[in-house]
Amino acid sequence: MSAHNRGTELDLSWISKIQVNQPAVLRRAEQIQARRTVKKEWQAAWLLKAVTFIDLTTLSGDDTPSNIQRLCYKAKYPIREDLLKALNMHDKDITTAAVCVYPARVCDAVKALKAAGCSIPVASVATGFPAGQTHLKTRLEEIRLAVEDGATEIDVVINRSLVLTGQWEALYDEIRQFRKACGEAHLKTILATGELGSLTNVYKASMIAMMAGSDFIKTSTGKETVNATFPVAIVMLRAIRDFFWKTGNKVGFKPAGGIRSAKDSLAWLSLVKEELGDEWLKPELFRIGASTLLSDIERQIYHHVTGRYAAYHDLPMS
């Protein structure tokens, strides 16, 4: 991970007059989605790069130590060894960027990764995920407990009501407290953009989260009705760019929720490259939150190598 975002003092003049041009944003989103994707060996190379940005995630009520262990093994060995050898990439140490779990499963993940002999970070959701509607004291304690158990990244959720009612000072103060509770762990702030009401609110919430010291801003919990979308991403990426121009601080971006196909992942990489540049195309500044995306990427790489699609039993489950 890169150095922490230092944040800034709250400056509401940055956002007070902001109005997002929705038709222009929608046109840009259509342009990204309509573009033809890269093919053949170029596609394989970009897909392997996409693997290194994935926060491999399980956030289910039936998570157990054994399926966390399996997830961690898949994070260390995301693509079958023989496929990597065929691409001459077997010695590049390709792993996912992190493993993301509930706070109660952090110990299981840390233990499994240690047993596997790798240093992949463990990310934990916190602060009353996914709704963020528990008492502030409880939310802060959840962060501290996850950090104590070994999480080095904390994905917090904001209280959406503060955005919907324009309580920007209160939102800033809450995220500052989340930042402090994280200690040395990196703070990834989930905006739950599908519940913020407008693209203008998405921009304002993004800017407040970065002012308050978020190291990443993230689109969604994956549990909302609407999760990661390109219009929302464009607004967030441009907020990140504006914040960098004004402060010199680079903040990361993480789309999450509904990103399931290899083709989708290539579109997300392309969008980040075009809006923020190659500097952001590294795990320190870009992540994809996903649980099933890796399976489709591995299927596409299998097809590239063998010329046929894998049967269900050909690829190990994550």
PDB file of C-alpha atoms in Angstrom:
ATOM      1  CA  MET A   1       0.000   0.000   0.000  1.00  0.00           C
ATOM      2  CA  SER A   2       1.073   3.589  -0.599  1.00  0.00           C
ATOM      3  CA  ALA A   3       1.497   6.186   2.150  1.00  0.00           C
ATOM      4  CA  HIS A   4      -1.625   7.318   3.970  1.00  0.00           C
ATOM      5  CA  ASN A   5      -3.712  10.182   2.644  1.00  0.00           C
ATOM      6  CA  ARG A   6      -3.025  12.963   5.123  1.00  0.00           C
ATOM      7  CA  GLY A   7      -6.391  14.578   4.480  1.00  0.00           C
ATOM      8  CA  THR A   8      -7.092  18.284   4.822  1.00  0.00           C
ATOM      9  CA  GLU A   9      -9.088  20.658   6.951  1.00  0.00           C
ATOM     10  CA  LEU A  10     -12.775  20.661   6.054  1.00  0.00           C
ATOM     11  CA  ASP A  11     -13.341  23.250   3.318  1.00  0.00           C
ATOM     12  CA  LEU A  12     -16.967  23.384   2.254  1.00  0.00           C
ATOM     13  CA  SER A  13     -16.214  26.043  -0.368  1.00  0.00           C
ATOM     14  CA  TRP A  14     -14.727  23.203  -2.493  1.00  0.00           C
ATOM     15  CA  ILE A  15     -18.110  21.539  -2.839  1.00  0.00           C
ATOM     16  CA  SER A  16     -20.739  24.194  -2.119  1.00  0.00           C
ATOM     17  CA  LYS A  17     -21.281  25.197  -5.757  1.00  0.00           C
ATOM     18  CA  ILE A  18     -20.700  21.810  -7.394  1.00  0.00           C
ATOM     19  CA  GLN A  19     -23.310  20.595  -9.868  1.00  0.00           C
ATOM     20  CA  VAL A  20     -22.532  17.469 -11.900  1.00  0.00           C
ATOM     21  CA  ASN A  21     -23.467  17.607 -15.590  1.00  0.00           C
ATOM     22  CA  GLN A  22     -25.377  14.324 -15.724  1.00  0.00           C
ATOM     23  CA  PRO A  23     -25.953  14.129 -19.523  1.00  0.00           C
ATOM     24  CA  ALA A  24     -22.218  14.618 -20.138  1.00  0.00           C
ATOM     25  CA  VAL A  25     -21.337  11.934 -17.583  1.00  0.00           C
ATOM     26  CA  LEU A  26     -23.811   9.492 -19.162  1.00  0.00           C
ATOM     27  CA  ARG A  27     -22.357  10.133 -22.627  1.00  0.00           C
ATOM     28  CA  ARG A  28     -18.864   9.405 -21.339  1.00  0.00           C
ATOM     29  CA  ALA A  29     -20.105   6.201 -19.669  1.00  0.00           C
ATOM     30  CA  GLU A  30     -21.708   5.006 -22.917  1.00  0.00           C
ATOM     31  CA  GLN A  31     -18.460   5.700 -24.764  1.00  0.00           C
ATOM     32  CA  ILE A  32     -16.500   3.470 -22.383  1.00  0.00           C
ATOM     33  CA  GLN A  33     -18.997   0.609 -22.594  1.00  0.00           C
ATOM     34  CA  ALA A  34     -19.299   0.742 -26.408  1.00  0.00           C
ATOM     35  CA  ARG A  35     -15.567   0.480 -27.004  1.00  0.00           C
ATOM     36  CA  ARG A  36     -14.147  -2.726 -28.448  1.00  0.00           C
ATOM     37  CA  THR A  37     -11.967  -4.631 -26.053  1.00  0.00           C
ATOM     38  CA  VAL A  38      -8.385  -5.793 -26.608  1.00  0.00           C
ATOM     39  CA  LYS A  39      -7.901  -9.270 -28.069  1.00  0.00           C
ATOM     40  CA  LYS A  40      -5.606 -12.320 -27.967  1.00  0.00           C
ATOM     41  CA  GLU A  41      -2.313 -11.988 -26.061  1.00  0.00           C
ATOM     42  CA  TRP A  42      -3.048  -8.354 -25.219  1.00  0.00           C
ATOM     43  CA  GLN A  43      -6.281  -9.415 -23.577  1.00  0.00           C
ATOM     44  CA  ALA A  44      -4.523 -12.174 -21.612  1.00  0.00           C
ATOM     45  CA  ALA A  45      -1.929  -9.683 -20.358  1.00  0.00           C
ATOM     46  CA  TRP A  46      -4.579  -7.188 -19.233  1.00  0.00           C
ATOM     47  CA  LEU A  47      -6.607  -9.933 -17.555  1.00  0.00           C
ATOM     48  CA  LEU A  48      -3.579 -11.060 -15.552  1.00  0.00           C
ATOM     49  CA  LYS A  49      -3.063  -7.443 -14.549  1.00  0.00           C
ATOM     50  CA  ALA A  50      -6.720  -7.265 -13.479  1.00  0.00           C
ATOM     51  CA  VAL A  51      -6.169 -10.261 -11.180  1.00  0.00           C
ATOM     52  CA  THR A  52      -3.574  -8.258  -9.217  1.00  0.00           C
ATOM     53  CA  PHE A  53      -6.189  -5.560  -8.475  1.00  0.00           C
ATOM     54  CA  ILE A  54      -8.862  -7.896  -7.066  1.00  0.00           C
ATOM     55  CA  ASP A  55      -9.847  -7.769  -3.403  1.00  0.00           C
ATOM     56  CA  LEU A  56     -11.034 -11.394  -3.339  1.00  0.00           C
ATOM     57  CA  THR A  57     -14.131 -11.182  -1.206  1.00  0.00           C
ATOM     58  CA  THR A  58     -16.529 -13.320   0.770  1.00  0.00           C
ATOM     59  CA  LEU A  59     -19.210 -11.543   2.796  1.00  0.00           C
ATOM     60  CA  SER A  60     -21.766 -14.267   3.414  1.00  0.00           C
ATOM     61  CA  GLY A  61     -23.670 -15.260   6.518  1.00  0.00           C
ATOM     62  CA  ASP A  62     -22.466 -18.839   6.097  1.00  0.00           C
ATOM     63  CA  ASP A  63     -18.729 -18.046   5.981  1.00  0.00           C
ATOM     64  CA  THR A  64     -16.719 -20.643   7.920  1.00  0.00           C
ATOM     65  CA  PRO A  65     -12.997 -21.074   8.695  1.00  0.00           C
ATOM     66  CA  SER A  66     -12.740 -23.689   5.934  1.00  0.00           C
ATOM     67  CA  ASN A  67     -14.149 -21.522   3.138  1.00  0.00           C
ATOM     68  CA  ILE A  68     -11.996 -18.593   4.319  1.00  0.00           C
ATOM     69  CA  GLN A  69      -8.990 -20.919   4.076  1.00  0.00           C
ATOM     70  CA  ARG A  70     -10.012 -21.899   0.544  1.00  0.00           C
ATOM     71  CA  LEU A  71     -10.465 -18.241  -0.413  1.00  0.00           C
ATOM     72  CA  CYS A  72      -6.979 -17.397   0.894  1.00  0.00           C
ATOM     73  CA  TYR A  73      -5.437 -20.287  -1.045  1.00  0.00           C
ATOM     74  CA  LYS A  74      -7.159 -19.018  -4.192  1.00  0.00           C
ATOM     75  CA  ALA A  75      -5.858 -15.501  -3.487  1.00  0.00           C
ATOM     76  CA  LYS A  76      -2.294 -16.845  -3.448  1.00  0.00           C
ATOM     77  CA  TYR A  77      -2.818 -19.101  -6.496  1.00  0.00           C
ATOM     78  CA  PRO A  78      -5.484 -17.256  -8.527  1.00  0.00           C
ATOM     79  CA  ILE A  79      -4.618 -18.800 -11.906  1.00  0.00           C
ATOM     80  CA  ARG A  80      -3.724 -22.435 -12.537  1.00  0.00           C
ATOM     81  CA  GLU A  81       0.042 -22.967 -12.659  1.00  0.00           C
ATOM     82  CA  ASP A  82       0.062 -24.716 -16.065  1.00  0.00           C
ATOM     83  CA  LEU A  83      -1.850 -21.796 -17.619  1.00  0.00           C
ATOM     84  CA  LEU A  84       0.686 -19.324 -16.238  1.00  0.00           C
ATOM     85  CA  LYS A  85       3.544 -21.482 -17.568  1.00  0.00           C
ATOM     86  CA  ALA A  86       1.962 -21.483 -21.026  1.00  0.00           C
ATOM     87  CA  LEU A  87       1.999 -17.675 -20.881  1.00  0.00           C
ATOM     88  CA  ASN A  88       5.522 -17.606 -19.401  1.00  0.00           C
ATOM     89  CA  MET A  89       4.129 -15.820 -16.328  1.00  0.00           C
ATOM     90  CA  HIS A  90       4.606 -18.574 -13.745  1.00  0.00           C
ATOM     91  CA  ASP A  91       7.526 -16.786 -12.046  1.00  0.00           C
ATOM     92  CA  LYS A  92       5.840 -13.373 -11.720  1.00  0.00           C
ATOM     93  CA  ASP A  93       4.219 -14.090  -8.332  1.00  0.00           C
ATOM     94  CA  ILE A  94       0.719 -13.168  -9.502  1.00  0.00           C
ATOM     95  CA  THR A  95      -1.682 -12.990  -6.553  1.00  0.00           C
ATOM     96  CA  THR A  96      -4.833 -11.025  -5.801  1.00  0.00           C
ATOM     97  CA  ALA A  97      -4.346  -7.649  -4.094  1.00  0.00           C
ATOM     98  CA  ALA A  98      -6.080  -8.619  -0.843  1.00  0.00           C
ATOM     99  CA  VAL A  99      -8.622 -10.874   0.814  1.00  0.00           C
ATOM    100  CA  CYS A 100     -11.744  -9.115   2.127  1.00  0.00           C
ATOM    101  CA  VAL A 101     -13.881 -10.644   4.899  1.00  0.00           C
ATOM    102  CA  TYR A 102     -16.174  -9.817   7.801  1.00  0.00           C
ATOM    103  CA  PRO A 103     -14.487  -8.701  11.074  1.00  0.00           C
ATOM    104  CA  ALA A 104     -15.246 -12.022  12.791  1.00  0.00           C
ATOM    105  CA  ARG A 105     -13.335 -13.868  10.035  1.00  0.00           C
ATOM    106  CA  VAL A 106     -10.169 -11.731  10.074  1.00  0.00           C
ATOM    107  CA  CYS A 107      -8.333 -14.146  12.390  1.00  0.00           C
ATOM    108  CA  ASP A 108      -9.180 -17.067  10.081  1.00  0.00           C
ATOM    109  CA  ALA A 109      -7.841 -15.183   7.054  1.00  0.00           C
ATOM    110  CA  VAL A 110      -4.645 -14.051   8.785  1.00  0.00           C
ATOM    111  CA  LYS A 111      -3.992 -17.614   9.977  1.00  0.00           C
ATOM    112  CA  ALA A 112      -4.666 -19.138   6.542  1.00  0.00           C
ATOM    113  CA  LEU A 113      -2.422 -16.669   4.713  1.00  0.00           C
ATOM    114  CA  LYS A 114       0.366 -17.161   7.235  1.00  0.00           C
ATOM    115  CA  ALA A 115       0.102 -20.940   6.789  1.00  0.00           C
ATOM    116  CA  ALA A 116       0.293 -20.420   3.016  1.00  0.00           C
ATOM    117  CA  GLY A 117       3.485 -18.406   3.515  1.00  0.00           C
ATOM    118  CA  CYS A 118       2.318 -15.213   1.828  1.00  0.00           C
ATOM    119  CA  SER A 119       1.870 -11.583   2.812  1.00  0.00           C
ATOM    120  CA  ILE A 120      -1.358 -10.737   0.997  1.00  0.00           C
ATOM    121  CA  PRO A 121      -3.184  -8.053   3.039  1.00  0.00           C
ATOM    122  CA  VAL A 122      -6.385  -8.867   4.886  1.00  0.00           C
ATOM    123  CA  ALA A 123      -9.137  -6.278   4.456  1.00  0.00           C
ATOM    124  CA  SER A 124     -12.103  -6.219   6.816  1.00  0.00           C
ATOM    125  CA  VAL A 125     -15.431  -4.487   6.333  1.00  0.00           C
ATOM    126  CA  ALA A 126     -16.538  -2.566   9.408  1.00  0.00           C
ATOM    127  CA  THR A 127     -18.741   0.186  10.878  1.00  0.00           C
ATOM    128  CA  GLY A 128     -22.008  -1.724  10.741  1.00  0.00           C
ATOM    129  CA  PHE A 129     -21.551  -3.039   7.192  1.00  0.00           C
ATOM    130  CA  PRO A 130     -23.547  -2.816   4.968  1.00  0.00           C
ATOM    131  CA  ALA A 131     -26.063  -0.257   6.332  1.00  0.00           C
ATOM    132  CA  GLY A 132     -23.833   1.737   8.707  1.00  0.00           C
ATOM    133  CA  GLN A 133     -26.780   2.300  11.014  1.00  0.00           C
ATOM    134  CA  THR A 134     -25.284   1.174  14.328  1.00  0.00           C
ATOM    135  CA  HIS A 135     -24.118   3.529  17.095  1.00  0.00           C
ATOM    136  CA  LEU A 136     -20.884   5.403  16.362  1.00  0.00           C
ATOM    137  CA  LYS A 137     -19.205   3.909  19.440  1.00  0.00           C
ATOM    138  CA  THR A 138     -19.971   0.406  18.164  1.00  0.00           C
ATOM    139  CA  ARG A 139     -18.708   1.232  14.684  1.00  0.00           C
ATOM    140  CA  LEU A 140     -15.408   2.566  16.023  1.00  0.00           C
ATOM    141  CA  GLU A 141     -14.912  -0.464  18.264  1.00  0.00           C
ATOM    142  CA  GLU A 142     -15.497  -2.753  15.287  1.00  0.00           C
ATOM    143  CA  ILE A 143     -12.628  -1.063  13.451  1.00  0.00           C
ATOM    144  CA  ARG A 144     -10.294  -1.407  16.450  1.00  0.00           C
ATOM    145  CA  LEU A 145     -11.104  -5.094  16.916  1.00  0.00           C
ATOM    146  CA  ALA A 146     -10.513  -5.872  13.240  1.00  0.00           C
ATOM    147  CA  VAL A 147      -7.135  -4.100  13.360  1.00  0.00           C
ATOM    148  CA  GLU A 148      -6.206  -5.966  16.555  1.00  0.00           C
ATOM    149  CA  ASP A 149      -6.997  -9.247  14.808  1.00  0.00           C
ATOM    150  CA  GLY A 150      -4.604  -8.408  11.977  1.00  0.00           C
ATOM    151  CA  ALA A 151      -6.562  -6.529   9.300  1.00  0.00           C
ATOM    152  CA  THR A 152      -4.312  -4.005   7.555  1.00  0.00           C
ATOM    153  CA  GLU A 153      -7.102  -2.490   5.461  1.00  0.00           C
ATOM    154  CA  ILE A 154     -10.509  -1.433   6.748  1.00  0.00           C
ATOM    155  CA  ASP A 155     -13.472  -0.931   4.397  1.00  0.00           C
ATOM    156  CA  VAL A 156     -15.867   1.332   6.303  1.00  0.00           C
ATOM    157  CA  VAL A 157     -19.385   2.340   5.297  1.00  0.00           C
ATOM    158  CA  ILE A 158     -20.626   5.879   5.716  1.00  0.00           C
ATOM    159  CA  ASN A 159     -23.916   6.878   7.283  1.00  0.00           C
ATOM    160  CA  ARG A 160     -25.843   7.691   4.091  1.00  0.00           C
ATOM    161  CA  SER A 161     -28.363   9.853   5.945  1.00  0.00           C
ATOM    162  CA  LEU A 162     -25.646  12.460   6.548  1.00  0.00           C
ATOM    163  CA  VAL A 163     -25.213  12.836   2.781  1.00  0.00           C
ATOM    164  CA  LEU A 164     -28.938  12.852   2.031  1.00  0.00           C
ATOM    165  CA  THR A 165     -29.524  15.621   4.590  1.00  0.00           C
ATOM    166  CA  GLY A 166     -26.397  17.614   3.677  1.00  0.00           C
ATOM    167  CA  GLN A 167     -24.662  17.210   7.049  1.00  0.00           C
ATOM    168  CA  TRP A 168     -21.167  17.473   5.593  1.00  0.00           C
ATOM    169  CA  GLU A 169     -19.435  18.527   8.820  1.00  0.00           C
ATOM    170  CA  ALA A 170     -20.874  15.512  10.649  1.00  0.00           C
ATOM    171  CA  LEU A 171     -19.791  13.178   7.819  1.00  0.00           C
ATOM    172  CA  TYR A 172     -16.282  14.641   7.877  1.00  0.00           C
ATOM    173  CA  ASP A 173     -16.063  14.248  11.662  1.00  0.00           C
ATOM    174  CA  GLU A 174     -17.211  10.603  11.543  1.00  0.00           C
ATOM    175  CA  ILE A 175     -14.700   9.643   8.873  1.00  0.00           C
ATOM    176  CA  ARG A 176     -11.928  11.451  10.797  1.00  0.00           C
ATOM    177  CA  GLN A 177     -12.769   9.244  13.772  1.00  0.00           C
ATOM    178  CA  PHE A 178     -12.694   6.152  11.514  1.00  0.00           C
ATOM    179  CA  ARG A 179      -9.268   7.287  10.268  1.00  0.00           C
ATOM    180  CA  LYS A 180      -7.968   7.585  13.845  1.00  0.00           C
ATOM    181  CA  ALA A 181      -9.406   4.194  14.869  1.00  0.00           C
ATOM    182  CA  CYS A 182      -7.635   2.541  11.908  1.00  0.00           C
ATOM    183  CA  GLY A 183      -4.203   3.482  13.245  1.00  0.00           C
ATOM    184  CA  GLU A 184      -1.688   2.228  10.674  1.00  0.00           C
ATOM    185  CA  ALA A 185      -4.330   0.275   8.720  1.00  0.00           C
ATOM    186  CA  HIS A 186      -5.460   1.795   5.427  1.00  0.00           C
ATOM    187  CA  LEU A 187      -8.930   3.336   5.353  1.00  0.00           C
ATOM    188  CA  LYS A 188     -11.185   2.507   2.389  1.00  0.00           C
ATOM    189  CA  THR A 189     -14.451   4.440   2.570  1.00  0.00           C
ATOM    190  CA  ILE A 190     -17.535   2.886   0.953  1.00  0.00           C
ATOM    191  CA  LEU A 191     -19.949   5.573  -0.255  1.00  0.00           C
ATOM    192  CA  ALA A 192     -22.829   3.209  -1.177  1.00  0.00           C
ATOM    193  CA  THR A 193     -23.440   5.421  -4.199  1.00  0.00           C
ATOM    194  CA  GLY A 194     -26.675   3.655  -5.167  1.00  0.00           C
ATOM    195  CA  GLU A 195     -28.247   5.178  -2.047  1.00  0.00           C
ATOM    196  CA  LEU A 196     -26.921   8.751  -2.291  1.00  0.00           C
ATOM    197  CA  GLY A 197     -29.675  10.140  -4.511  1.00  0.00           C
ATOM    198  CA  SER A 198     -27.677  12.042  -7.161  1.00  0.00           C
ATOM    199  CA  LEU A 199     -24.318  12.233  -8.918  1.00  0.00           C
ATOM    200  CA  THR A 200     -23.775  15.633  -7.295  1.00  0.00           C
ATOM    201  CA  ASN A 201     -24.061  13.972  -3.873  1.00  0.00           C
ATOM    202  CA  VAL A 202     -21.609  11.288  -5.036  1.00  0.00           C
ATOM    203  CA  TYR A 203     -19.039  13.979  -5.900  1.00  0.00           C
ATOM    204  CA  LYS A 204     -19.548  15.827  -2.615  1.00  0.00           C
ATOM    205  CA  ALA A 205     -19.367  12.652  -0.497  1.00  0.00           C
ATOM    206  CA  SER A 206     -16.220  11.601  -2.381  1.00  0.00           C
ATOM    207  CA  MET A 207     -14.535  14.926  -1.661  1.00  0.00           C
ATOM    208  CA  ILE A 208     -15.540  14.936   2.031  1.00  0.00           C
ATOM    209  CA  ALA A 209     -14.230  11.369   2.441  1.00  0.00           C
ATOM    210  CA  MET A 210     -10.877  12.351   0.924  1.00  0.00           C
ATOM    211  CA  MET A 211     -10.613  15.537   3.004  1.00  0.00           C
ATOM    212  CA  ALA A 212     -11.210  13.384   6.095  1.00  0.00           C
ATOM    213  CA  GLY A 213      -8.242  11.135   5.263  1.00  0.00           C
ATOM    214  CA  SER A 214      -9.628   8.169   3.303  1.00  0.00           C
ATOM    215  CA  ASP A 215      -6.892   6.247   1.474  1.00  0.00           C
ATOM    216  CA  PHE A 216      -9.463   4.833  -0.974  1.00  0.00           C
ATOM    217  CA  ILE A 217     -13.004   5.698  -1.937  1.00  0.00           C
ATOM    218  CA  LYS A 218     -15.175   2.738  -2.895  1.00  0.00           C
ATOM    219  CA  THR A 219     -18.435   2.709  -4.842  1.00  0.00           C
ATOM    220  CA  SER A 220     -20.579   0.154  -3.050  1.00  0.00           C
ATOM    221  CA  THR A 221     -20.991  -2.557  -0.457  1.00  0.00           C
ATOM    222  CA  GLY A 222     -22.259  -4.985  -3.094  1.00  0.00           C
ATOM    223  CA  LYS A 223     -25.476  -5.268  -1.075  1.00  0.00           C
ATOM    224  CA  GLU A 224     -27.337  -2.266  -2.527  1.00  0.00           C
ATOM    225  CA  THR A 225     -29.862  -2.537  -5.355  1.00  0.00           C
ATOM    226  CA  VAL A 226     -27.503  -0.518  -7.593  1.00  0.00           C
ATOM    227  CA  ASN A 227     -23.777  -1.056  -7.126  1.00  0.00           C
ATOM    228  CA  ALA A 228     -20.747  -0.077  -9.236  1.00  0.00           C
ATOM    229  CA  THR A 229     -21.782   1.790 -12.388  1.00  0.00           C
ATOM    230  CA  PHE A 230     -19.690   3.727 -14.902  1.00  0.00           C
ATOM    231  CA  PRO A 231     -21.458   7.104 -14.422  1.00  0.00           C
ATOM    232  CA  VAL A 232     -20.802   6.960 -10.675  1.00  0.00           C
ATOM    233  CA  ALA A 233     -17.209   5.869 -11.293  1.00  0.00           C
ATOM    234  CA  ILE A 234     -16.553   8.792 -13.639  1.00  0.00           C
ATOM    235  CA  VAL A 235     -17.754  11.250 -10.994  1.00  0.00           C
ATOM    236  CA  MET A 236     -15.636   9.613  -8.275  1.00  0.00           C
ATOM    237  CA  LEU A 237     -12.534   9.422 -10.477  1.00  0.00           C
ATOM    238  CA  ARG A 238     -12.820  13.098 -11.346  1.00  0.00           C
ATOM    239  CA  ALA A 239     -13.213  13.949  -7.663  1.00  0.00           C
ATOM    240  CA  ILE A 240      -9.995  11.975  -7.033  1.00  0.00           C
ATOM    241  CA  ARG A 241      -8.276  13.919  -9.822  1.00  0.00           C
ATOM    242  CA  ASP A 242      -9.515  17.281  -8.463  1.00  0.00           C
ATOM    243  CA  PHE A 243      -8.348  16.351  -4.953  1.00  0.00           C
ATOM    244  CA  PHE A 244      -4.904  15.386  -6.288  1.00  0.00           C
ATOM    245  CA  TRP A 245      -4.564  18.646  -8.231  1.00  0.00           C
ATOM    246  CA  LYS A 246      -5.496  20.685  -5.153  1.00  0.00           C
ATOM    247  CA  THR A 247      -3.576  18.792  -2.458  1.00  0.00           C
ATOM    248  CA  GLY A 248      -0.969  16.571  -4.117  1.00  0.00           C
ATOM    249  CA  ASN A 249      -2.479  13.550  -2.295  1.00  0.00           C
ATOM    250  CA  LYS A 250      -3.223  10.448  -4.367  1.00  0.00           C
ATOM    251  CA  VAL A 251      -6.356   8.612  -3.243  1.00  0.00           C
ATOM    252  CA  GLY A 252      -7.237   5.140  -4.505  1.00  0.00           C
ATOM    253  CA  PHE A 253     -10.433   3.981  -6.202  1.00  0.00           C
ATOM    254  CA  LYS A 254     -12.323   0.724  -5.673  1.00  0.00           C
ATOM    255  CA  PRO A 255     -15.424  -0.253  -7.649  1.00  0.00           C
ATOM    256  CA  ALA A 256     -17.339  -3.134  -6.054  1.00  0.00           C
ATOM    257  CA  GLY A 257     -20.592  -4.990  -6.558  1.00  0.00           C
ATOM    258  CA  GLY A 258     -21.801  -6.574  -9.775  1.00  0.00           C
ATOM    259  CA  ILE A 259     -18.400  -6.810 -11.497  1.00  0.00           C
ATOM    260  CA  ARG A 260     -18.495 -10.429 -12.621  1.00  0.00           C
ATOM    261  CA  SER A 261     -17.102 -10.764 -16.152  1.00  0.00           C
ATOM    262  CA  ALA A 262     -13.584 -10.547 -17.513  1.00  0.00           C
ATOM    263  CA  LYS A 263     -14.870  -8.100 -20.135  1.00  0.00           C
ATOM    264  CA  ASP A 264     -16.190  -5.831 -17.354  1.00  0.00           C
ATOM    265  CA  SER A 265     -12.808  -5.827 -15.630  1.00  0.00           C
ATOM    266  CA  LEU A 266     -11.093  -4.646 -18.819  1.00  0.00           C
ATOM    267  CA  ALA A 267     -13.555  -1.770 -19.119  1.00  0.00           C
ATOM    268  CA  TRP A 268     -12.802  -0.713 -15.539  1.00  0.00           C
ATOM    269  CA  LEU A 269      -9.044  -0.796 -16.143  1.00  0.00           C
ATOM    270  CA  SER A 270      -9.508   1.246 -19.317  1.00  0.00           C
ATOM    271  CA  LEU A 271     -11.630   3.838 -17.504  1.00  0.00           C
ATOM    272  CA  VAL A 272      -9.090   4.318 -14.697  1.00  0.00           C
ATOM    273  CA  LYS A 273      -6.222   4.533 -17.197  1.00  0.00           C
ATOM    274  CA  GLU A 274      -8.003   7.218 -19.217  1.00  0.00           C
ATOM    275  CA  GLU A 275      -9.300   9.297 -16.304  1.00  0.00           C
ATOM    276  CA  LEU A 276      -6.306   9.123 -13.941  1.00  0.00           C
ATOM    277  CA  GLY A 277      -3.406   7.716 -15.963  1.00  0.00           C
ATOM    278  CA  ASP A 278      -1.043   4.775 -15.599  1.00  0.00           C
ATOM    279  CA  GLU A 279       0.066   5.992 -12.144  1.00  0.00           C
ATOM    280  CA  TRP A 280      -3.228   4.735 -10.725  1.00  0.00           C
ATOM    281  CA  LEU A 281      -3.013   1.297 -12.364  1.00  0.00           C
ATOM    282  CA  LYS A 282      -1.340  -0.393  -9.427  1.00  0.00           C
ATOM    283  CA  PRO A 283      -2.805  -2.158  -6.375  1.00  0.00           C
ATOM    284  CA  GLU A 284      -1.783   0.738  -4.112  1.00  0.00           C
ATOM    285  CA  LEU A 285      -4.311   2.977  -5.883  1.00  0.00           C
ATOM    286  CA  PHE A 286      -6.809   0.719  -7.649  1.00  0.00           C
ATOM    287  CA  ARG A 287      -8.786  -2.295  -6.469  1.00  0.00           C
ATOM    288  CA  ILE A 288     -11.776  -4.246  -7.721  1.00  0.00           C
ATOM    289  CA  GLY A 289     -14.041  -5.710  -5.060  1.00  0.00           C
ATOM    290  CA  ALA A 290     -15.330  -9.032  -6.368  1.00  0.00           C
ATOM    291  CA  SER A 291     -16.216 -12.583  -5.385  1.00  0.00           C
ATOM    292  CA  THR A 292     -16.917 -14.263  -8.739  1.00  0.00           C
ATOM    293  CA  LEU A 293     -14.884 -12.161 -11.206  1.00  0.00           C
ATOM    294  CA  LEU A 294     -11.729 -14.241 -10.775  1.00  0.00           C
ATOM    295  CA  SER A 295     -13.489 -17.388 -11.971  1.00  0.00           C
ATOM    296  CA  ASP A 296     -14.439 -15.772 -15.285  1.00  0.00           C
ATOM    297  CA  ILE A 297     -10.963 -14.288 -15.785  1.00  0.00           C
ATOM    298  CA  GLU A 298      -9.451 -17.744 -15.267  1.00  0.00           C
ATOM    299  CA  ARG A 299     -11.942 -19.220 -17.768  1.00  0.00           C
ATOM    300  CA  GLN A 300     -10.929 -16.629 -20.378  1.00  0.00           C
ATOM    301  CA  ILE A 301      -7.226 -17.306 -19.828  1.00  0.00           C
ATOM    302  CA  TYR A 302      -7.893 -21.054 -20.105  1.00  0.00           C
ATOM    303  CA  HIS A 303      -9.636 -20.387 -23.430  1.00  0.00           C
ATOM    304  CA  HIS A 304      -6.734 -18.245 -24.646  1.00  0.00           C
ATOM    305  CA  VAL A 305      -4.213 -20.984 -23.814  1.00  0.00           C
ATOM    306  CA  THR A 306      -6.161 -24.085 -24.923  1.00  0.00           C
ATOM    307  CA  GLY A 307      -8.581 -22.750 -27.537  1.00  0.00           C
ATOM    308  CA  ARG A 308     -11.594 -24.160 -25.683  1.00  0.00           C
ATOM    309  CA  TYR A 309     -13.658 -23.197 -22.667  1.00  0.00           C
ATOM    310  CA  ALA A 310     -13.097 -25.004 -19.391  1.00  0.00           C
ATOM    311  CA  ALA A 311     -15.567 -27.533 -18.062  1.00  0.00           C
ATOM    312  CA  TYR A 312     -16.812 -26.881 -14.540  1.00  0.00           C
ATOM    313  CA  HIS A 313     -14.330 -29.379 -13.054  1.00  0.00           C
ATOM    314  CA  ASP A 314     -11.288 -28.013 -14.944  1.00  0.00           C
ATOM    315  CA  LEU A 315     -10.727 -24.992 -12.706  1.00  0.00           C
ATOM    316  CA  PRO A 316     -10.439 -25.043  -8.910  1.00  0.00           C
ATOM    317  CA  MET A 317     -13.151 -23.252  -7.000  1.00  0.00           C
ATOM    318  CA  SER A 318     -12.365 -20.129  -5.016  1.00  0.00           C
TER     319      SER A 318
END
